[in-house]
Amino acid sequence: MPASPTEPDALTAGQLRDLLARFPHDHIVVMAADADGCGPYFPAAAVVEGMYLLDDEARGTAYPTPEALARDEDARRRFGDLPENAVRAVVLYPTD
């Protein structure tokens, strides 16, 4: 189903393919939950490199990369130190 004209930030399949090609092939891909953590589906709008830690059998937490934390004082305050066993990931964020 194509993105509606009311969602200009929605990624197309071609855009997503091109963005994913920029990342190392060993990065896992994770999708951020919508604002409620469940519910309706939202189009993907952003693809960023981050870190990921599986918290339980079904959900985890995305963090900024160490490089992003080094540049961003607000992120350091919000996230603190990265968990030791977090892995590099490609994180897809929704338009919501």
Tab-separated table of C-alpha atoms in Angstrom:
chain	number	residue	atom	x	y	z
A	1	MET	CA	0.000	0.000	0.000
A	2	PRO	CA	1.637	3.306	-1.009
A	3	ALA	CA	2.174	6.062	1.519
A	4	SER	CA	-0.638	8.568	1.592
A	5	PRO	CA	-0.024	12.209	0.674
A	6	THR	CA	-0.619	13.096	4.336
A	7	GLU	CA	2.520	11.198	5.367
A	8	PRO	CA	5.318	12.918	3.428
A	9	ASP	CA	8.069	11.524	5.668
A	10	ALA	CA	7.210	7.872	5.003
A	11	LEU	CA	10.040	5.917	3.395
A	12	THR	CA	9.495	4.019	0.180
A	13	ALA	CA	10.921	0.536	-0.367
A	14	GLY	CA	13.555	1.985	-2.688
A	15	GLN	CA	14.618	4.608	-0.171
A	16	LEU	CA	14.819	1.982	2.562
A	17	ARG	CA	16.916	-0.309	0.362
A	18	ASP	CA	19.322	2.532	-0.439
A	19	LEU	CA	19.619	3.541	3.225
A	20	LEU	CA	20.186	-0.012	4.420
A	21	ALA	CA	22.950	-0.486	1.828
A	22	ARG	CA	25.005	2.117	3.723
A	23	PHE	CA	25.255	-0.008	6.872
A	24	PRO	CA	27.531	-2.976	7.536
A	25	HIS	CA	25.825	-6.243	6.692
A	26	ASP	CA	26.325	-7.657	10.197
A	27	HIS	CA	24.136	-5.012	11.919
A	28	ILE	CA	20.843	-6.386	13.167
A	29	VAL	CA	17.688	-4.489	12.196
A	30	VAL	CA	15.273	-3.405	14.928
A	31	MET	CA	12.004	-1.512	14.687
A	32	ALA	CA	11.039	1.057	17.274
A	33	ALA	CA	7.619	0.606	18.809
A	34	ASP	CA	4.976	3.212	18.153
A	35	ALA	CA	4.318	5.780	20.864
A	36	ASP	CA	2.097	3.328	22.777
A	37	GLY	CA	4.321	0.301	22.252
A	38	CYS	CA	1.519	-1.467	20.400
A	39	GLY	CA	-1.487	-0.608	18.333
A	40	PRO	CA	-1.734	0.557	14.746
A	41	TYR	CA	1.104	0.330	12.271
A	42	PHE	CA	2.978	3.453	11.211
A	43	PRO	CA	5.133	3.974	8.126
A	44	ALA	CA	8.895	3.971	8.633
A	45	ALA	CA	10.332	7.488	8.511
A	46	ALA	CA	13.915	7.256	9.762
A	47	VAL	CA	16.774	4.775	9.620
A	48	VAL	CA	19.673	5.356	12.008
A	49	GLU	CA	22.638	3.461	13.364
A	50	GLY	CA	22.317	2.712	17.043
A	51	MET	CA	22.989	0.115	19.676
A	52	TYR	CA	20.507	-2.520	20.803
A	53	LEU	CA	20.119	-4.680	23.881
A	54	LEU	CA	17.498	-7.417	24.127
A	55	ASP	CA	15.741	-6.892	27.474
A	56	ASP	CA	13.575	-10.008	27.487
A	57	GLU	CA	12.347	-12.615	25.014
A	58	ALA	CA	10.449	-10.163	22.821
A	59	ARG	CA	11.560	-6.590	23.467
A	60	GLY	CA	14.709	-4.595	23.828
A	61	THR	CA	16.076	-1.093	24.102
A	62	ALA	CA	17.748	1.033	21.428
A	63	TYR	CA	20.577	3.347	22.436
A	64	PRO	CA	22.715	5.890	20.602
A	65	THR	CA	26.107	4.724	19.380
A	66	PRO	CA	29.177	5.495	21.506
A	67	GLU	CA	30.155	8.079	18.883
A	68	ALA	CA	26.774	9.812	19.115
A	69	LEU	CA	26.938	9.825	22.914
A	70	ALA	CA	30.396	11.401	22.801
A	71	ARG	CA	28.982	14.282	20.709
A	72	ASP	CA	25.678	14.801	22.530
A	73	GLU	CA	25.560	15.850	26.184
A	74	ASP	CA	21.752	15.541	26.353
A	75	ALA	CA	21.950	11.944	25.127
A	76	ARG	CA	24.632	11.157	27.730
A	77	ARG	CA	22.355	12.488	30.471
A	78	ARG	CA	19.356	10.569	29.147
A	79	PHE	CA	21.040	7.227	28.457
A	80	GLY	CA	24.118	7.215	30.705
A	81	ASP	CA	26.640	4.506	29.945
A	82	LEU	CA	25.857	1.963	27.258
A	83	PRO	CA	25.199	-1.577	28.446
A	84	GLU	CA	28.300	-3.686	27.928
A	85	ASN	CA	26.568	-6.287	25.763
A	86	ALA	CA	24.636	-3.912	23.460
A	87	VAL	CA	25.250	-4.613	19.762
A	88	ARG	CA	25.361	-2.357	16.707
A	89	ALA	CA	22.011	-2.123	14.988
A	90	VAL	CA	20.066	-0.371	12.290
A	91	VAL	CA	17.017	1.157	13.976
A	92	LEU	CA	13.833	1.953	12.014
A	93	TYR	CA	11.679	4.688	13.540
A	94	PRO	CA	8.012	5.340	12.637
A	95	THR	CA	6.428	8.587	11.466
A	96	ASP	CA	4.467	8.715	14.741
